[in-house]
Amino acid sequence: MSRIGAIISRFKEVIVFTGLVLVSLIFISNGNLSQMGGFRTIVIGGIGWFERAFSWIPNPGALQSENRALRQLNLQLSTEVTRMRKAMIENERLREMIEFKKKSPNSLISSEVVGKTSIEMRNYITIDRGGADGIKKGMPVRTDAGLVGVVLGYSQNYSIIEVIRNRNVKISAVVQRTGYNGIVVWEEGEYFYLNNIPSSFDVQKGDVVLTSNYSNKYPVDIPIGEIVDVRNDPSTLFHKIYIKPFVNFNTISEVFVIQQVPDPERTRLIKQIENYLEDIEKQ
Amino acid sequence: MPRFFERSPREKQIIKISAYIIAAVTFSIIHVVLLDLISINGLMPNLLLILCVWISISEGQLIGIIAGFAIGLFFDYVSGDLIGTNALTKMIAAFIAGYFYREGKVRQTMASYRFLLAVFLASIGHNLIYYFLYIKSTEIDYISFFIKYGLAESVYTTVVSLIGMLINMPRRELDR
């Protein structure tokens, strides 16, 4: 008996250690964080009080980390806002175009502008539709806002559009309110000019100018722009009329090709007359 | 010194135990409440472990084991940790530190590198078990996790325990 007592006395640390390890393991195996007894609830309540009492002490490390996280979040949100704004504008534009396509009497081919070229004051755009989509040379091109130009040439999948902002282009136009006919031209800058309207004719600022039925190149009644200024030049018999185009050629991104080609018989006749007049001028 | 101020061994014992209890409660609160203020990259010195090592070296292995268990159990309640986790690990730390106990040379041990070595080894033993229990139900690689956190925390704890060593330095001669 005394020998057992001596052994216990000698290894008491190991025995106690083993016993307490077993107790700890029993605690761990039975442990459940969700089961908080009364004592533990009081302790955690007390700790909560302490935490609140010391919460005024600033923690530079935590503040720096929080600051970094907020900056990152700010950047992400800012990018997101920009993307959403862009999507909203695009959505609105596409909605308008879909609405226009539904209402249009002509058959339209919608396409995206993939390139812009400017050669000596002649402006061209490239679209992602070509012969494979039914596009032919001479087809007019417009947006929901107004006239853009005509198809100058095409490949299988792409077409080049001659934009009306071109010195060589002359458009037969009509003032919507009064029905007076004139010729719309562009020289340079933001505005077009409506020529051949006599000074005595009633033309006002705000009048809308459309393509007329005198033109074989463009279909009738396509909006071109709005008159923004009418000046009287005493040296001539005609008004100097400034038109602001409805189409913003700087931001144009989607267009419709109208599936309508000019009447070949009419084109041929015009060509013959032009040649005849040139011959007379030469003589 | 008048005899009035002399304390009996029993009174001294009570004062010592009270000091340990106050230290345990204070360190537990510091751990839980002021954790962010003293942590470096999420690591903080284990003040309770230093206390367990201190008790084990001062009072012997048996007392150290019991104190480690009690302190750990209290901290489990305070910290919201799984009950028994800190009781087991603090007790293991105290058990390891108990091997550094030398009767009659307590202050010399406390004032020397042996105290730092005891803290470091006890901390390694503590963290080996603690992090094993901590990540056992996750897919985290134990070895890399221990090296990253366990070892780093042991070094940090050892560095902080230098304060304990420095406190004891002026009193090291009292053993002789």
PDB file of N, CA, C and O in Angstrom, chain A residues 12-14 16-17 20-25 27-33 39-40 43-44 47 50-52 54 57-60 62, chain B residues 28-29 32-34 36-37 61-62 65-66 69 73-74 76-85 87-88 91-92 95 99 133 136:
ATOM      1  N   LYS A  12       3.005  12.096  -9.290  1.00  0.00           N
ATOM      2  CA  LYS A  12       1.764  12.868  -9.084  1.00  0.00           C
ATOM      3  C   LYS A  12       1.513  13.892 -10.193  1.00  0.00           C
ATOM      4  O   LYS A  12       0.374  14.093 -10.632  1.00  0.00           O
ATOM      5  N   GLU A  13       2.578  14.511 -10.695  1.00  0.00           N
ATOM      6  CA  GLU A  13       2.425  15.514 -11.764  1.00  0.00           C
ATOM      7  C   GLU A  13       1.834  14.868 -13.019  1.00  0.00           C
ATOM      8  O   GLU A  13       0.894  15.400 -13.619  1.00  0.00           O
ATOM      9  N   VAL A  14       2.382  13.699 -13.352  1.00  0.00           N
ATOM     10  CA  VAL A  14       1.933  13.001 -14.564  1.00  0.00           C
ATOM     11  C   VAL A  14       0.490  12.520 -14.387  1.00  0.00           C
ATOM     12  O   VAL A  14      -0.332  12.627 -15.311  1.00  0.00           O
ATOM     13  N   VAL A  16      -1.844  13.785 -12.336  1.00  0.00           N
ATOM     14  CA  VAL A  16      -2.754  14.955 -12.373  1.00  0.00           C
ATOM     15  C   VAL A  16      -2.886  15.460 -13.809  1.00  0.00           C
ATOM     16  O   VAL A  16      -3.994  15.768 -14.290  1.00  0.00           O
ATOM     17  N   PHE A  17      -1.751  15.535 -14.502  1.00  0.00           N
ATOM     18  CA  PHE A  17      -1.748  16.012 -15.883  1.00  0.00           C
ATOM     19  C   PHE A  17      -2.654  15.130 -16.756  1.00  0.00           C
ATOM     20  O   PHE A  17      -3.512  15.632 -17.490  1.00  0.00           O
ATOM     21  N   LEU A  20      -6.345  15.674 -15.879  1.00  0.00           N
ATOM     22  CA  LEU A  20      -6.888  16.943 -16.383  1.00  0.00           C
ATOM     23  C   LEU A  20      -6.970  16.959 -17.915  1.00  0.00           C
ATOM     24  O   LEU A  20      -7.872  17.588 -18.487  1.00  0.00           O
ATOM     25  N   VAL A  21      -6.024  16.239 -18.565  1.00  0.00           N
ATOM     26  CA  VAL A  21      -6.114  16.112 -20.033  1.00  0.00           C
ATOM     27  C   VAL A  21      -7.422  15.413 -20.396  1.00  0.00           C
ATOM     28  O   VAL A  21      -8.151  15.838 -21.302  1.00  0.00           O
ATOM     29  N   LEU A  22      -7.735  14.343 -19.647  1.00  0.00           N
ATOM     30  CA  LEU A  22      -8.982  13.606 -19.899  1.00  0.00           C
ATOM     31  C   LEU A  22     -10.201  14.500 -19.683  1.00  0.00           C
ATOM     32  O   LEU A  22     -11.134  14.514 -20.485  1.00  0.00           O
ATOM     33  N   VAL A  23     -10.150  15.291 -18.594  1.00  0.00           N
ATOM     34  CA  VAL A  23     -11.275  16.211 -18.306  1.00  0.00           C
ATOM     35  C   VAL A  23     -11.432  17.224 -19.449  1.00  0.00           C
ATOM     36  O   VAL A  23     -12.544  17.487 -19.932  1.00  0.00           O
ATOM     37  N   SER A  24     -10.280  17.747 -19.903  1.00  0.00           N
ATOM     38  CA  SER A  24     -10.319  18.729 -21.006  1.00  0.00           C
ATOM     39  C   SER A  24     -10.914  18.104 -22.254  1.00  0.00           C
ATOM     40  O   SER A  24     -11.740  18.720 -22.948  1.00  0.00           O
ATOM     41  N   LEU A  25     -10.468  16.881 -22.551  1.00  0.00           N
ATOM     42  CA  LEU A  25     -10.970  16.221 -23.759  1.00  0.00           C
ATOM     43  C   LEU A  25     -12.473  15.937 -23.663  1.00  0.00           C
ATOM     44  O   LEU A  25     -13.188  16.032 -24.658  1.00  0.00           O
ATOM     45  N   PHE A  27     -14.538  17.817 -21.978  1.00  0.00           N
ATOM     46  CA  PHE A  27     -15.139  19.149 -22.227  1.00  0.00           C
ATOM     47  C   PHE A  27     -15.211  19.434 -23.727  1.00  0.00           C
ATOM     48  O   PHE A  27     -16.232  19.882 -24.243  1.00  0.00           O
ATOM     49  N   ILE A  28     -14.082  19.161 -24.402  1.00  0.00           N
ATOM     50  CA  ILE A  28     -14.020  19.468 -25.846  1.00  0.00           C
ATOM     51  C   ILE A  28     -15.028  18.621 -26.614  1.00  0.00           C
ATOM     52  O   ILE A  28     -15.740  19.119 -27.489  1.00  0.00           O
ATOM     53  N   SER A  29     -15.082  17.309 -26.277  1.00  0.00           N
ATOM     54  CA  SER A  29     -15.995  16.434 -27.022  1.00  0.00           C
ATOM     55  C   SER A  29     -17.461  16.774 -26.757  1.00  0.00           C
ATOM     56  O   SER A  29     -18.311  16.604 -27.621  1.00  0.00           O
ATOM     57  N   ASN A  30     -17.750  17.294 -25.568  1.00  0.00           N
ATOM     58  CA  ASN A  30     -19.134  17.682 -25.268  1.00  0.00           C
ATOM     59  C   ASN A  30     -19.427  19.131 -25.625  1.00  0.00           C
ATOM     60  O   ASN A  30     -20.561  19.576 -25.550  1.00  0.00           O
ATOM     61  N   GLY A  31     -18.373  19.832 -25.967  1.00  0.00           N
ATOM     62  CA  GLY A  31     -18.488  21.276 -26.171  1.00  0.00           C
ATOM     63  C   GLY A  31     -19.415  21.641 -27.299  1.00  0.00           C
ATOM     64  O   GLY A  31     -19.412  21.036 -28.354  1.00  0.00           O
ATOM     65  N   ASN A  32     -20.242  22.640 -27.031  1.00  0.00           N
ATOM     66  CA  ASN A  32     -21.113  23.182 -28.057  1.00  0.00           C
ATOM     67  C   ASN A  32     -21.200  24.682 -27.827  1.00  0.00           C
ATOM     68  O   ASN A  32     -21.682  25.129 -26.797  1.00  0.00           O
ATOM     69  N   LEU A  33     -20.693  25.407 -28.809  1.00  0.00           N
ATOM     70  CA  LEU A  33     -20.628  26.866 -28.636  1.00  0.00           C
ATOM     71  C   LEU A  33     -22.000  27.508 -28.488  1.00  0.00           C
ATOM     72  O   LEU A  33     -22.144  28.546 -27.866  1.00  0.00           O
ATOM     73  N   PHE A  39     -23.635  31.168 -16.459  1.00  0.00           N
ATOM     74  CA  PHE A  39     -22.379  31.811 -16.086  1.00  0.00           C
ATOM     75  C   PHE A  39     -21.685  32.413 -17.306  1.00  0.00           C
ATOM     76  O   PHE A  39     -21.216  33.546 -17.292  1.00  0.00           O
ATOM     77  N   ARG A  40     -21.683  31.614 -18.377  1.00  0.00           N
ATOM     78  CA  ARG A  40     -21.001  32.068 -19.588  1.00  0.00           C
ATOM     79  C   ARG A  40     -21.691  33.304 -20.188  1.00  0.00           C
ATOM     80  O   ARG A  40     -21.037  34.202 -20.708  1.00  0.00           O
ATOM     81  N   VAL A  43     -20.514  36.203 -18.236  1.00  0.00           N
ATOM     82  CA  VAL A  43     -19.121  36.542 -18.571  1.00  0.00           C
ATOM     83  C   VAL A  43     -19.071  37.282 -19.906  1.00  0.00           C
ATOM     84  O   VAL A  43     -18.423  38.328 -20.040  1.00  0.00           O
ATOM     85  N   ILE A  44     -19.789  36.744 -20.889  1.00  0.00           N
ATOM     86  CA  ILE A  44     -19.765  37.375 -22.220  1.00  0.00           C
ATOM     87  C   ILE A  44     -20.434  38.755 -22.181  1.00  0.00           C
ATOM     88  O   ILE A  44     -19.968  39.701 -22.828  1.00  0.00           O
ATOM     89  N   ILE A  47     -17.811  41.029 -20.749  1.00  0.00           N
ATOM     90  CA  ILE A  47     -16.782  41.299 -21.761  1.00  0.00           C
ATOM     91  C   ILE A  47     -17.300  42.331 -22.770  1.00  0.00           C
ATOM     92  O   ILE A  47     -16.571  43.242 -23.179  1.00  0.00           O
ATOM     93  N   PHE A  50     -16.958  45.693 -21.314  1.00  0.00           N
ATOM     94  CA  PHE A  50     -15.556  46.131 -21.379  1.00  0.00           C
ATOM     95  C   PHE A  50     -15.193  46.587 -22.797  1.00  0.00           C
ATOM     96  O   PHE A  50     -14.522  47.597 -22.992  1.00  0.00           O
ATOM     97  N   GLU A  51     -15.638  45.784 -23.769  1.00  0.00           N
ATOM     98  CA  GLU A  51     -15.320  46.110 -25.165  1.00  0.00           C
ATOM     99  C   GLU A  51     -15.885  47.472 -25.548  1.00  0.00           C
ATOM    100  O   GLU A  51     -15.232  48.261 -26.211  1.00  0.00           O
ATOM    101  N   ARG A  52     -17.109  47.734 -25.086  1.00  0.00           N
ATOM    102  CA  ARG A  52     -17.724  49.027 -25.397  1.00  0.00           C
ATOM    103  C   ARG A  52     -16.962  50.153 -24.688  1.00  0.00           C
ATOM    104  O   ARG A  52     -16.724  51.206 -25.260  1.00  0.00           O
ATOM    105  N   PHE A  54     -13.867  50.288 -23.965  1.00  0.00           N
ATOM    106  CA  PHE A  54     -12.555  50.554 -24.567  1.00  0.00           C
ATOM    107  C   PHE A  54     -12.637  50.844 -26.067  1.00  0.00           C
ATOM    108  O   PHE A  54     -11.607  50.980 -26.723  1.00  0.00           O
ATOM    109  N   ILE A  57     -10.725  53.827 -27.950  1.00  0.00           N
ATOM    110  CA  ILE A  57      -9.277  53.848 -28.223  1.00  0.00           C
ATOM    111  C   ILE A  57      -9.054  53.593 -29.716  1.00  0.00           C
ATOM    112  O   ILE A  57      -9.469  52.560 -30.236  1.00  0.00           O
ATOM    113  N   PRO A  58      -8.405  54.537 -30.418  1.00  0.00           N
ATOM    114  CA  PRO A  58      -8.208  54.326 -31.861  1.00  0.00           C
ATOM    115  C   PRO A  58      -7.170  53.244 -32.123  1.00  0.00           C
ATOM    116  O   PRO A  58      -6.214  53.092 -31.366  1.00  0.00           O
ATOM    117  N   ASN A  59      -7.384  52.496 -33.174  1.00  0.00           N
ATOM    118  CA  ASN A  59      -6.452  51.441 -33.548  1.00  0.00           C
ATOM    119  C   ASN A  59      -5.907  51.768 -34.937  1.00  0.00           C
ATOM    120  O   ASN A  59      -6.581  51.535 -35.941  1.00  0.00           O
ATOM    121  N   PRO A  60      -4.684  52.366 -35.008  1.00  0.00           N
ATOM    122  CA  PRO A  60      -4.155  52.807 -36.308  1.00  0.00           C
ATOM    123  C   PRO A  60      -4.091  51.670 -37.332  1.00  0.00           C
ATOM    124  O   PRO A  60      -4.394  51.875 -38.495  1.00  0.00           O
ATOM    125  N   ALA A  62      -5.954  48.931 -37.565  1.00  0.00           N
ATOM    126  CA  ALA A  62      -7.292  48.580 -38.057  1.00  0.00           C
ATOM    127  C   ALA A  62      -7.843  49.678 -38.955  1.00  0.00           C
ATOM    128  O   ALA A  62      -8.472  49.416 -39.977  1.00  0.00           O
TER     129      ALA A  62
ATOM    130  N   SER B  28      -6.902  38.011 -19.460  1.00  0.00           N
ATOM    131  CA  SER B  28      -8.021  37.487 -20.260  1.00  0.00           C
ATOM    132  C   SER B  28      -8.801  38.627 -20.895  1.00  0.00           C
ATOM    133  O   SER B  28      -9.147  38.575 -22.082  1.00  0.00           O
ATOM    134  N   ILE B  29      -9.040  39.661 -20.099  1.00  0.00           N
ATOM    135  CA  ILE B  29      -9.794  40.820 -20.622  1.00  0.00           C
ATOM    136  C   ILE B  29      -8.982  41.540 -21.704  1.00  0.00           C
ATOM    137  O   ILE B  29      -9.502  41.916 -22.742  1.00  0.00           O
ATOM    138  N   VAL B  32      -9.156  39.637 -24.939  1.00  0.00           N
ATOM    139  CA  VAL B  32     -10.438  39.700 -25.652  1.00  0.00           C
ATOM    140  C   VAL B  32     -10.790  41.121 -26.076  1.00  0.00           C
ATOM    141  O   VAL B  32     -11.209  41.362 -27.205  1.00  0.00           O
ATOM    142  N   VAL B  33     -10.568  42.074 -25.177  1.00  0.00           N
ATOM    143  CA  VAL B  33     -11.027  43.443 -25.438  1.00  0.00           C
ATOM    144  C   VAL B  33     -10.027  44.258 -26.247  1.00  0.00           C
ATOM    145  O   VAL B  33     -10.398  44.961 -27.183  1.00  0.00           O
ATOM    146  N   LEU B  34      -8.750  44.166 -25.899  1.00  0.00           N
ATOM    147  CA  LEU B  34      -7.752  45.018 -26.541  1.00  0.00           C
ATOM    148  C   LEU B  34      -6.902  44.261 -27.556  1.00  0.00           C
ATOM    149  O   LEU B  34      -5.791  44.662 -27.874  1.00  0.00           O
ATOM    150  N   ASP B  36      -7.039  43.945 -30.789  1.00  0.00           N
ATOM    151  CA  ASP B  36      -6.642  44.659 -32.000  1.00  0.00           C
ATOM    152  C   ASP B  36      -5.490  45.630 -31.765  1.00  0.00           C
ATOM    153  O   ASP B  36      -4.718  45.918 -32.668  1.00  0.00           O
ATOM    154  N   LEU B  37      -5.416  46.140 -30.524  1.00  0.00           N
ATOM    155  CA  LEU B  37      -4.404  47.168 -30.254  1.00  0.00           C
ATOM    156  C   LEU B  37      -2.998  46.610 -30.157  1.00  0.00           C
ATOM    157  O   LEU B  37      -2.034  47.309 -30.461  1.00  0.00           O
ATOM    158  N   GLN B  61       5.785  22.177 -11.075  1.00  0.00           N
ATOM    159  CA  GLN B  61       5.019  21.633 -12.191  1.00  0.00           C
ATOM    160  C   GLN B  61       3.568  21.318 -11.819  1.00  0.00           C
ATOM    161  O   GLN B  61       2.647  21.626 -12.581  1.00  0.00           O
ATOM    162  N   LEU B  62       3.363  20.733 -10.630  1.00  0.00           N
ATOM    163  CA  LEU B  62       2.008  20.317 -10.233  1.00  0.00           C
ATOM    164  C   LEU B  62       1.067  21.524 -10.118  1.00  0.00           C
ATOM    165  O   LEU B  62      -0.026  21.534 -10.692  1.00  0.00           O
ATOM    166  N   ILE B  65       0.383  22.944 -13.541  1.00  0.00           N
ATOM    167  CA  ILE B  65      -0.608  22.195 -14.327  1.00  0.00           C
ATOM    168  C   ILE B  65      -2.023  22.587 -13.904  1.00  0.00           C
ATOM    169  O   ILE B  65      -2.879  22.880 -14.744  1.00  0.00           O
ATOM    170  N   ILE B  66      -2.244  22.615 -12.602  1.00  0.00           N
ATOM    171  CA  ILE B  66      -3.594  22.941 -12.093  1.00  0.00           C
ATOM    172  C   ILE B  66      -3.958  24.386 -12.458  1.00  0.00           C
ATOM    173  O   ILE B  66      -5.070  24.672 -12.930  1.00  0.00           O
ATOM    174  N   PHE B  69      -4.715  24.700 -16.159  1.00  0.00           N
ATOM    175  CA  PHE B  69      -6.059  24.176 -16.447  1.00  0.00           C
ATOM    176  C   PHE B  69      -7.130  25.205 -16.061  1.00  0.00           C
ATOM    177  O   PHE B  69      -8.041  25.503 -16.843  1.00  0.00           O
ATOM    178  N   LEU B  73      -9.448  27.241 -18.616  1.00  0.00           N
ATOM    179  CA  LEU B  73     -10.905  27.042 -18.548  1.00  0.00           C
ATOM    180  C   LEU B  73     -11.628  28.390 -18.412  1.00  0.00           C
ATOM    181  O   LEU B  73     -12.649  28.629 -19.065  1.00  0.00           O
ATOM    182  N   PHE B  74     -11.042  29.260 -17.583  1.00  0.00           N
ATOM    183  CA  PHE B  74     -11.627  30.590 -17.422  1.00  0.00           C
ATOM    184  C   PHE B  74     -11.610  31.347 -18.757  1.00  0.00           C
ATOM    185  O   PHE B  74     -12.596  31.968 -19.158  1.00  0.00           O
ATOM    186  N   ASP B  76     -11.561  30.054 -21.711  1.00  0.00           N
ATOM    187  CA  ASP B  76     -12.553  29.454 -22.622  1.00  0.00           C
ATOM    188  C   ASP B  76     -13.919  30.102 -22.423  1.00  0.00           C
ATOM    189  O   ASP B  76     -14.627  30.389 -23.389  1.00  0.00           O
ATOM    190  N   TYR B  77     -14.250  30.327 -21.166  1.00  0.00           N
ATOM    191  CA  TYR B  77     -15.550  30.959 -20.872  1.00  0.00           C
ATOM    192  C   TYR B  77     -15.570  32.403 -21.353  1.00  0.00           C
ATOM    193  O   TYR B  77     -16.540  32.868 -21.935  1.00  0.00           O
ATOM    194  N   VAL B  78     -14.468  33.096 -21.100  1.00  0.00           N
ATOM    195  CA  VAL B  78     -14.403  34.528 -21.424  1.00  0.00           C
ATOM    196  C   VAL B  78     -14.371  34.761 -22.936  1.00  0.00           C
ATOM    197  O   VAL B  78     -15.046  35.636 -23.464  1.00  0.00           O
ATOM    198  N   SER B  79     -13.568  33.944 -23.626  1.00  0.00           N
ATOM    199  CA  SER B  79     -13.346  34.206 -25.054  1.00  0.00           C
ATOM    200  C   SER B  79     -14.430  33.625 -25.947  1.00  0.00           C
ATOM    201  O   SER B  79     -14.520  33.974 -27.118  1.00  0.00           O
ATOM    202  N   GLY B  80     -15.252  32.743 -25.408  1.00  0.00           N
ATOM    203  CA  GLY B  80     -16.259  32.111 -26.260  1.00  0.00           C
ATOM    204  C   GLY B  80     -15.681  30.969 -27.066  1.00  0.00           C
ATOM    205  O   GLY B  80     -16.307  30.471 -27.998  1.00  0.00           O
ATOM    206  N   ASP B  81     -14.452  30.567 -26.744  1.00  0.00           N
ATOM    207  CA  ASP B  81     -13.810  29.438 -27.431  1.00  0.00           C
ATOM    208  C   ASP B  81     -14.479  28.138 -26.989  1.00  0.00           C
ATOM    209  O   ASP B  81     -15.229  28.111 -26.006  1.00  0.00           O
ATOM    210  N   LEU B  82     -14.188  27.069 -27.713  1.00  0.00           N
ATOM    211  CA  LEU B  82     -14.740  25.764 -27.352  1.00  0.00           C
ATOM    212  C   LEU B  82     -14.235  25.378 -25.963  1.00  0.00           C
ATOM    213  O   LEU B  82     -13.020  25.368 -25.730  1.00  0.00           O
ATOM    214  N   ILE B  83     -15.165  25.089 -25.067  1.00  0.00           N
ATOM    215  CA  ILE B  83     -14.781  24.811 -23.673  1.00  0.00           C
ATOM    216  C   ILE B  83     -13.827  23.603 -23.622  1.00  0.00           C
ATOM    217  O   ILE B  83     -14.104  22.556 -24.185  1.00  0.00           O
ATOM    218  N   GLY B  84     -12.704  23.797 -22.973  1.00  0.00           N
ATOM    219  CA  GLY B  84     -11.712  22.730 -22.828  1.00  0.00           C
ATOM    220  C   GLY B  84     -10.486  22.947 -23.688  1.00  0.00           C
ATOM    221  O   GLY B  84      -9.418  22.420 -23.389  1.00  0.00           O
ATOM    222  N   THR B  85     -10.614  23.749 -24.739  1.00  0.00           N
ATOM    223  CA  THR B  85      -9.494  23.957 -25.671  1.00  0.00           C
ATOM    224  C   THR B  85      -8.326  24.647 -24.976  1.00  0.00           C
ATOM    225  O   THR B  85      -7.200  24.137 -24.968  1.00  0.00           O
ATOM    226  N   ALA B  87      -8.072  25.182 -21.782  1.00  0.00           N
ATOM    227  CA  ALA B  87      -7.743  24.444 -20.551  1.00  0.00           C
ATOM    228  C   ALA B  87      -6.672  23.399 -20.865  1.00  0.00           C
ATOM    229  O   ALA B  87      -5.672  23.270 -20.131  1.00  0.00           O
ATOM    230  N   LEU B  88      -6.867  22.679 -21.964  1.00  0.00           N
ATOM    231  CA  LEU B  88      -5.908  21.643 -22.357  1.00  0.00           C
ATOM    232  C   LEU B  88      -4.563  22.246 -22.763  1.00  0.00           C
ATOM    233  O   LEU B  88      -3.506  21.803 -22.287  1.00  0.00           O
ATOM    234  N   MET B  91      -2.591  24.006 -19.999  1.00  0.00           N
ATOM    235  CA  MET B  91      -2.082  22.993 -19.071  1.00  0.00           C
ATOM    236  C   MET B  91      -0.837  22.317 -19.662  1.00  0.00           C
ATOM    237  O   MET B  91       0.153  22.075 -18.955  1.00  0.00           O
ATOM    238  N   ILE B  92      -0.869  22.061 -20.956  1.00  0.00           N
ATOM    239  CA  ILE B  92       0.302  21.465 -21.630  1.00  0.00           C
ATOM    240  C   ILE B  92       1.488  22.428 -21.544  1.00  0.00           C
ATOM    241  O   ILE B  92       2.620  22.020 -21.267  1.00  0.00           O
ATOM    242  N   PHE B  95       2.825  22.311 -18.159  1.00  0.00           N
ATOM    243  CA  PHE B  95       3.519  21.028 -17.963  1.00  0.00           C
ATOM    244  C   PHE B  95       4.944  21.096 -18.536  1.00  0.00           C
ATOM    245  O   PHE B  95       5.900  20.680 -17.890  1.00  0.00           O
ATOM    246  N   TYR B  99       9.291  21.648 -16.298  1.00  0.00           N
ATOM    247  CA  TYR B  99      10.622  21.024 -16.355  1.00  0.00           C
ATOM    248  C   TYR B  99      11.744  22.031 -16.115  1.00  0.00           C
ATOM    249  O   TYR B  99      12.898  21.656 -15.938  1.00  0.00           O
ATOM    250  N   LEU B 133      -6.495  21.805 -33.026  1.00  0.00           N
ATOM    251  CA  LEU B 133      -7.926  21.806 -32.680  1.00  0.00           C
ATOM    252  C   LEU B 133      -8.676  22.891 -33.455  1.00  0.00           C
ATOM    253  O   LEU B 133      -9.828  22.721 -33.833  1.00  0.00           O
ATOM    254  N   LYS B 136      -8.989  21.719 -37.290  1.00  0.00           N
ATOM    255  CA  LYS B 136      -9.218  20.289 -37.559  1.00  0.00           C
ATOM    256  C   LYS B 136     -10.426  20.030 -38.483  1.00  0.00           C
ATOM    257  O   LYS B 136     -10.428  19.076 -39.240  1.00  0.00           O
TER     258      LYS B 136
END
